[in-house]
């Protein structure tokens, strides 16, 4: 048995929040009766009709990775009409990005209509690793490394860095390229991490998400995941 709003959103008809609104607005029938309570549970035999449309519980799951360019929003729509990741990835199913990259951040982002896997991957308990390359306006010193080892406080919560490596230093321009791996998903977390150390992030790119890498995907390119890749994502959240 699953909650009605979850079954509706998992079918790809609409988001969980919109499904809740539809239920509360008497727009959902289960076995020909209006159901307008959010706790209602259904099973595979129940016939669900939303705004006159039969909900197909058998979903055609799709999984893509995109190398997100700069100046693209990682959500399904944008109130300022800016380009979104959904404008780039052509898919007949209602896919959405798993987690967020900032408007000016580039790199790997997963898109899917598999609500279960998406929720599992962003849940903090699963410690999904993400690797970024950040260009910062400075050069890390001994004190910075000591602070990083001890854990940096961001909004009264310690951020643990899983891996950090200085990839390149430009002494003339006073900039560095730093590779950072974290398992956190807080908003703007990499920028806030460097800000806490006193540096600005000039450029940010995500090169790895869970066990997925961009390999030869160029900016703006995307590809569907193989069955093996999807299976290995499921392994990570077991
Ligand atoms: N951290 C950031 O600051 N921005 C991103 O886009 C991702 C992680």
mmCIF file of C-alpha atoms and ligand atoms in Angstrom:
data_model
loop_
_atom_site.group_PDB
_atom_site.id
_atom_site.type_symbol
_atom_site.label_atom_id
_atom_site.label_comp_id
_atom_site.label_asym_id
_atom_site.label_seq_id
_atom_site.Cartn_x
_atom_site.Cartn_y
_atom_site.Cartn_z
ATOM 1 C CA UNK A 1 0.000 0.000 0.000
ATOM 2 C CA UNK A 2 1.281 3.462 -0.876
ATOM 3 C CA UNK A 3 0.083 6.970 -0.251
ATOM 4 C CA UNK A 4 -2.180 8.268 -2.996
ATOM 5 C CA UNK A 5 -0.150 11.439 -3.623
ATOM 6 C CA UNK A 6 3.023 9.363 -3.970
ATOM 7 C CA UNK A 7 1.475 7.007 -6.498
ATOM 8 C CA UNK A 8 0.209 9.979 -8.542
ATOM 9 C CA UNK A 9 3.592 11.729 -8.550
ATOM 10 C CA UNK A 10 5.543 8.520 -9.195
ATOM 11 C CA UNK A 11 3.372 7.933 -12.251
ATOM 12 C CA UNK A 12 4.862 11.117 -13.695
ATOM 13 C CA UNK A 13 1.489 12.892 -13.836
ATOM 14 C CA UNK A 14 2.603 15.768 -11.624
ATOM 15 C CA UNK A 15 4.755 16.636 -8.586
ATOM 16 C CA UNK A 16 3.993 15.365 -5.083
ATOM 17 C CA UNK A 17 2.961 18.858 -3.969
ATOM 18 C CA UNK A 18 0.596 19.360 -6.921
ATOM 19 C CA UNK A 19 -0.838 15.870 -6.376
ATOM 20 C CA UNK A 20 -1.659 16.868 -2.790
ATOM 21 C CA UNK A 21 -3.403 20.001 -4.034
ATOM 22 C CA UNK A 22 -5.417 17.976 -6.535
ATOM 23 C CA UNK A 23 -6.474 15.538 -3.808
ATOM 24 C CA UNK A 24 -7.536 18.351 -1.494
ATOM 25 C CA UNK A 25 -9.439 20.003 -4.359
ATOM 26 C CA UNK A 26 -11.591 16.899 -4.971
ATOM 27 C CA UNK A 27 -9.912 16.181 -8.312
ATOM 28 C CA UNK A 28 -8.955 12.595 -7.548
ATOM 29 C CA UNK A 29 -11.133 9.512 -7.771
ATOM 30 C CA UNK A 30 -10.182 6.134 -6.398
ATOM 31 C CA UNK A 31 -12.432 3.353 -7.668
ATOM 32 C CA UNK A 32 -14.924 6.013 -8.759
ATOM 33 C CA UNK A 33 -15.142 7.726 -5.351
ATOM 34 C CA UNK A 34 -13.651 11.137 -4.566
ATOM 35 C CA UNK A 35 -10.768 10.891 -2.106
ATOM 36 C CA UNK A 36 -9.752 14.192 -0.547
ATOM 37 C CA UNK A 37 -7.606 13.120 2.398
ATOM 38 C CA UNK A 38 -3.825 13.037 2.151
ATOM 39 C CA UNK A 39 -3.216 9.949 4.255
ATOM 40 C CA UNK A 40 -5.220 7.694 1.926
ATOM 41 C CA UNK A 41 -3.382 4.570 0.798
ATOM 42 C CA UNK A 42 -3.870 2.629 -2.404
ATOM 43 C CA UNK A 43 -2.585 -0.617 -3.864
ATOM 44 C CA UNK A 44 -1.995 -1.976 -7.357
ATOM 45 C CA UNK A 45 -5.643 -2.947 -7.837
ATOM 46 C CA UNK A 46 -7.068 0.512 -7.159
ATOM 47 C CA UNK A 47 -8.136 2.544 -10.172
ATOM 48 C CA UNK A 48 -7.005 6.138 -9.815
ATOM 49 C CA UNK A 49 -8.382 8.937 -11.964
ATOM 50 C CA UNK A 50 -6.984 12.471 -11.702
ATOM 51 C CA UNK A 51 -8.824 15.304 -13.464
ATOM 52 C CA UNK A 52 -10.413 12.673 -15.706
ATOM 53 C CA UNK A 53 -7.096 10.973 -16.543
ATOM 54 C CA UNK A 54 -6.383 7.386 -15.652
ATOM 55 C CA UNK A 55 -3.151 7.108 -13.725
ATOM 56 C CA UNK A 56 -0.864 4.547 -15.229
ATOM 57 C CA UNK A 57 1.072 2.992 -12.383
ATOM 58 C CA UNK A 58 3.533 1.272 -14.695
ATOM 59 C CA UNK A 59 6.139 3.968 -15.223
ATOM 60 C CA UNK A 60 8.665 3.997 -18.024
ATOM 61 C CA UNK A 61 11.666 4.959 -15.936
ATOM 62 C CA UNK A 62 14.305 7.138 -17.564
ATOM 63 C CA UNK A 63 17.741 8.120 -16.275
ATOM 64 C CA UNK A 64 20.076 10.653 -17.886
ATOM 65 C CA UNK A 65 23.241 12.486 -16.995
ATOM 66 C CA UNK A 66 23.762 15.945 -18.410
ATOM 67 C CA UNK A 67 26.887 18.073 -18.486
ATOM 68 C CA UNK A 68 25.106 21.234 -17.398
ATOM 69 C CA UNK A 69 26.405 24.437 -18.987
ATOM 70 C CA UNK A 70 26.622 27.752 -17.107
ATOM 71 C CA UNK A 71 23.497 29.907 -17.075
ATOM 72 C CA UNK A 72 21.079 27.007 -16.992
ATOM 73 C CA UNK A 73 18.666 26.442 -14.113
ATOM 74 C CA UNK A 74 18.610 22.965 -12.598
ATOM 75 C CA UNK A 75 14.866 22.752 -12.084
ATOM 76 C CA UNK A 76 11.884 21.891 -14.253
ATOM 77 C CA UNK A 77 10.729 25.468 -14.746
ATOM 78 C CA UNK A 78 11.878 28.982 -13.998
ATOM 79 C CA UNK A 79 9.738 31.985 -13.119
ATOM 80 C CA UNK A 80 12.236 34.256 -14.924
ATOM 81 C CA UNK A 81 12.001 32.129 -18.074
ATOM 82 C CA UNK A 82 15.656 31.178 -18.056
ATOM 83 C CA UNK A 83 16.800 28.011 -19.773
ATOM 84 C CA UNK A 84 16.408 24.882 -17.627
ATOM 85 C CA UNK A 85 18.015 21.445 -17.713
ATOM 86 C CA UNK A 86 14.637 20.118 -18.912
ATOM 87 C CA UNK A 87 14.852 22.367 -21.988
ATOM 88 C CA UNK A 88 18.102 20.590 -22.872
ATOM 89 C CA UNK A 89 17.334 16.928 -22.176
ATOM 90 C CA UNK A 90 14.691 15.769 -24.637
ATOM 91 C CA UNK A 91 12.582 13.064 -23.039
ATOM 92 C CA UNK A 92 8.945 12.071 -23.440
ATOM 93 C CA UNK A 93 8.665 11.247 -19.722
ATOM 94 C CA UNK A 94 8.371 13.866 -16.956
ATOM 95 C CA UNK A 95 11.958 13.792 -15.695
ATOM 96 C CA UNK A 96 13.479 16.189 -13.169
ATOM 97 C CA UNK A 97 16.951 16.856 -11.761
ATOM 98 C CA UNK A 98 18.192 15.011 -8.695
ATOM 99 C CA UNK A 99 19.489 17.760 -6.420
ATOM 100 C CA UNK A 100 20.637 21.143 -7.650
ATOM 101 C CA UNK A 101 23.570 22.865 -9.271
ATOM 102 C CA UNK A 102 23.732 26.665 -9.104
ATOM 103 C CA UNK A 103 22.941 28.719 -12.209
ATOM 104 C CA UNK A 104 26.651 29.428 -12.716
ATOM 105 C CA UNK A 105 27.887 25.909 -11.784
ATOM 106 C CA UNK A 106 28.660 23.491 -14.581
ATOM 107 C CA UNK A 107 28.951 19.721 -14.666
ATOM 108 C CA UNK A 108 27.256 16.462 -14.000
ATOM 109 C CA UNK A 109 23.602 16.308 -13.014
ATOM 110 C CA UNK A 110 21.320 13.294 -12.949
ATOM 111 C CA UNK A 111 17.765 13.545 -14.282
ATOM 112 C CA UNK A 112 15.104 10.912 -13.851
ATOM 113 C CA UNK A 113 11.410 10.241 -13.300
ATOM 114 C CA UNK A 114 12.278 7.550 -10.723
ATOM 115 C CA UNK A 115 11.056 9.315 -7.607
ATOM 116 C CA UNK A 116 12.151 6.527 -5.309
ATOM 117 C CA UNK A 117 15.770 6.532 -6.466
ATOM 118 C CA UNK A 118 15.891 10.346 -6.583
ATOM 119 C CA UNK A 119 14.729 10.603 -2.972
ATOM 120 C CA UNK A 120 17.182 7.946 -1.860
ATOM 121 C CA UNK A 121 20.105 9.671 -3.581
ATOM 122 C CA UNK A 122 19.442 13.030 -1.954
ATOM 123 C CA UNK A 123 18.739 11.601 1.474
ATOM 124 C CA UNK A 124 21.690 12.491 3.758
ATOM 125 C CA UNK A 125 21.751 9.024 5.331
ATOM 126 C CA UNK A 126 23.010 7.486 2.074
ATOM 127 C CA UNK A 127 26.154 9.627 1.933
ATOM 128 C CA UNK A 128 26.307 9.982 -1.815
ATOM 129 C CA UNK A 129 29.692 11.405 -2.816
ATOM 130 C CA UNK A 130 29.960 14.381 -5.146
ATOM 131 C CA UNK A 131 33.245 15.701 -6.497
ATOM 132 C CA UNK A 132 33.779 19.299 -7.564
ATOM 133 C CA UNK A 133 36.586 21.330 -9.081
ATOM 134 C CA UNK A 134 36.573 24.850 -7.667
ATOM 135 C CA UNK A 135 38.692 27.758 -8.830
ATOM 136 C CA UNK A 136 39.264 30.079 -5.894
ATOM 137 C CA UNK A 137 40.833 33.528 -5.550
ATOM 138 C CA UNK A 138 43.743 32.539 -3.346
ATOM 139 C CA UNK A 139 46.088 29.819 -2.196
ATOM 140 C CA UNK A 140 45.239 27.580 0.748
ATOM 141 C CA UNK A 141 47.706 27.862 3.659
ATOM 142 C CA UNK A 142 48.618 25.639 6.614
ATOM 143 C CA UNK A 143 45.955 27.176 8.836
ATOM 144 C CA UNK A 144 43.287 26.537 6.171
ATOM 145 C CA UNK A 145 44.317 22.873 5.967
ATOM 146 C CA UNK A 146 44.176 22.593 9.754
ATOM 147 C CA UNK A 147 40.699 24.135 9.791
ATOM 148 C CA UNK A 148 39.558 21.851 6.973
ATOM 149 C CA UNK A 149 40.821 18.797 8.852
ATOM 150 C CA UNK A 150 38.912 19.879 11.960
ATOM 151 C CA UNK A 151 35.716 20.496 9.964
ATOM 152 C CA UNK A 152 34.328 23.883 8.969
ATOM 153 C CA UNK A 153 31.175 25.139 10.697
ATOM 154 C CA UNK A 154 28.486 26.261 8.253
ATOM 155 C CA UNK A 155 25.219 27.433 9.817
ATOM 156 C CA UNK A 156 26.191 25.813 13.121
ATOM 157 C CA UNK A 157 26.711 22.472 11.449
ATOM 158 C CA UNK A 158 30.080 20.982 10.746
ATOM 159 C CA UNK A 159 30.909 20.244 7.129
ATOM 160 C CA UNK A 160 33.104 17.199 6.719
ATOM 161 C CA UNK A 161 35.244 17.164 3.618
ATOM 162 C CA UNK A 162 35.832 13.607 2.385
ATOM 163 C CA UNK A 163 38.706 14.444 0.068
ATOM 164 C CA UNK A 164 40.526 17.609 -0.911
ATOM 165 C CA UNK A 165 43.402 18.055 -3.302
ATOM 166 C CA UNK A 166 45.089 21.153 -4.659
ATOM 167 C CA UNK A 167 45.261 20.493 -8.401
ATOM 168 C CA UNK A 168 46.936 23.664 -9.550
ATOM 169 C CA UNK A 169 48.240 26.961 -8.189
ATOM 170 C CA UNK A 170 48.684 30.142 -10.223
ATOM 171 C CA UNK A 171 50.973 32.317 -8.111
ATOM 172 C CA UNK A 172 50.851 35.220 -10.557
ATOM 173 C CA UNK A 173 47.056 35.412 -10.664
ATOM 174 C CA UNK A 174 46.789 34.226 -7.048
ATOM 175 C CA UNK A 175 44.216 31.547 -7.855
ATOM 176 C CA UNK A 176 44.025 27.787 -7.244
ATOM 177 C CA UNK A 177 42.116 24.854 -8.586
ATOM 178 C CA UNK A 178 40.901 22.597 -5.800
ATOM 179 C CA UNK A 179 39.252 19.197 -6.098
ATOM 180 C CA UNK A 180 36.782 18.595 -3.282
ATOM 181 C CA UNK A 181 34.643 15.559 -2.515
ATOM 182 C CA UNK A 182 31.763 15.832 -0.075
ATOM 183 C CA UNK A 183 28.669 13.785 0.685
ATOM 184 C CA UNK A 184 26.489 16.725 1.730
ATOM 185 C CA UNK A 185 23.707 18.262 -0.242
ATOM 186 C CA UNK A 186 23.208 21.655 1.404
ATOM 187 C CA UNK A 187 22.579 24.550 -1.002
ATOM 188 C CA UNK A 188 25.683 26.392 -2.256
ATOM 189 C CA UNK A 189 27.718 24.228 0.077
ATOM 190 C CA UNK A 190 31.032 24.434 -1.802
ATOM 191 C CA UNK A 191 30.835 28.213 -2.173
ATOM 192 C CA UNK A 192 29.943 28.542 1.501
ATOM 193 C CA UNK A 193 32.778 26.240 2.484
ATOM 194 C CA UNK A 194 35.377 28.381 0.702
ATOM 195 C CA UNK A 195 33.708 31.575 1.907
ATOM 196 C CA UNK A 196 34.060 30.295 5.466
ATOM 197 C CA UNK A 197 37.802 30.004 4.807
ATOM 198 C CA UNK A 198 37.898 33.519 3.339
ATOM 199 C CA UNK A 199 37.948 32.745 -0.392
ATOM 200 C CA UNK A 200 35.543 33.299 -3.263
ATOM 201 C CA UNK A 201 34.732 30.570 -5.737
ATOM 202 C CA UNK A 202 35.380 31.999 -9.194
ATOM 203 C CA UNK A 203 34.299 28.884 -11.088
ATOM 204 C CA UNK A 204 32.686 25.659 -10.013
ATOM 205 C CA UNK A 205 32.172 22.405 -11.816
ATOM 206 C CA UNK A 206 30.911 19.032 -10.603
ATOM 207 C CA UNK A 207 32.858 16.189 -12.160
ATOM 208 C CA UNK A 208 31.410 13.225 -10.287
ATOM 209 C CA UNK A 209 28.037 12.315 -8.795
ATOM 210 C CA UNK A 210 27.859 9.013 -6.886
ATOM 211 C CA UNK A 211 29.641 6.533 -9.167
ATOM 212 C CA UNK A 212 28.871 8.509 -12.324
ATOM 213 C CA UNK A 213 31.422 10.619 -14.199
ATOM 214 C CA UNK A 214 31.098 12.852 -17.236
ATOM 215 C CA UNK A 215 33.829 11.061 -19.191
ATOM 216 C CA UNK A 216 33.615 12.516 -22.693
ATOM 217 C CA UNK A 217 30.285 14.347 -22.319
ATOM 218 C CA UNK A 218 30.836 17.937 -23.447
ATOM 219 C CA UNK A 219 29.036 20.943 -22.032
ATOM 220 C CA UNK A 220 25.344 20.704 -22.954
ATOM 221 C CA UNK A 221 25.579 17.032 -23.926
ATOM 222 C CA UNK A 222 23.653 14.269 -22.187
ATOM 223 C CA UNK A 223 23.203 10.531 -22.347
ATOM 224 C CA UNK A 224 20.960 7.847 -20.947
ATOM 225 C CA UNK A 225 22.397 5.629 -18.224
ATOM 226 C CA UNK A 226 22.973 1.974 -18.955
ATOM 227 C CA UNK A 227 21.056 -0.704 -17.020
ATOM 228 C CA UNK A 228 24.269 -1.502 -15.139
ATOM 229 C CA UNK A 229 24.720 2.132 -14.103
ATOM 230 C CA UNK A 230 21.151 2.307 -12.798
ATOM 231 C CA UNK A 231 21.666 -0.949 -10.941
ATOM 232 C CA UNK A 232 24.820 0.350 -9.321
ATOM 233 C CA UNK A 233 22.991 3.501 -8.163
ATOM 234 C CA UNK A 234 20.421 1.235 -6.514
ATOM 235 C CA UNK A 235 23.280 -0.668 -4.858
ATOM 236 C CA UNK A 236 24.494 2.577 -3.285
ATOM 237 C CA UNK A 237 21.178 3.307 -1.579
ATOM 238 C CA UNK A 238 20.347 -0.214 -0.395
HETATM 239 N N1 LIG B 1 27.989 23.831 -4.058
HETATM 240 C C1 LIG B 1 27.798 25.080 -4.564
HETATM 241 O O1 LIG B 1 28.189 26.063 -3.951
HETATM 242 N N2 LIG B 1 27.152 25.200 -5.725
HETATM 243 C C2 LIG B 1 26.734 24.175 -6.458
HETATM 244 O O2 LIG B 1 26.165 24.359 -7.529
HETATM 245 C C3 LIG B 1 26.945 22.873 -5.930
HETATM 246 C C4 LIG B 1 27.571 22.736 -4.725
#
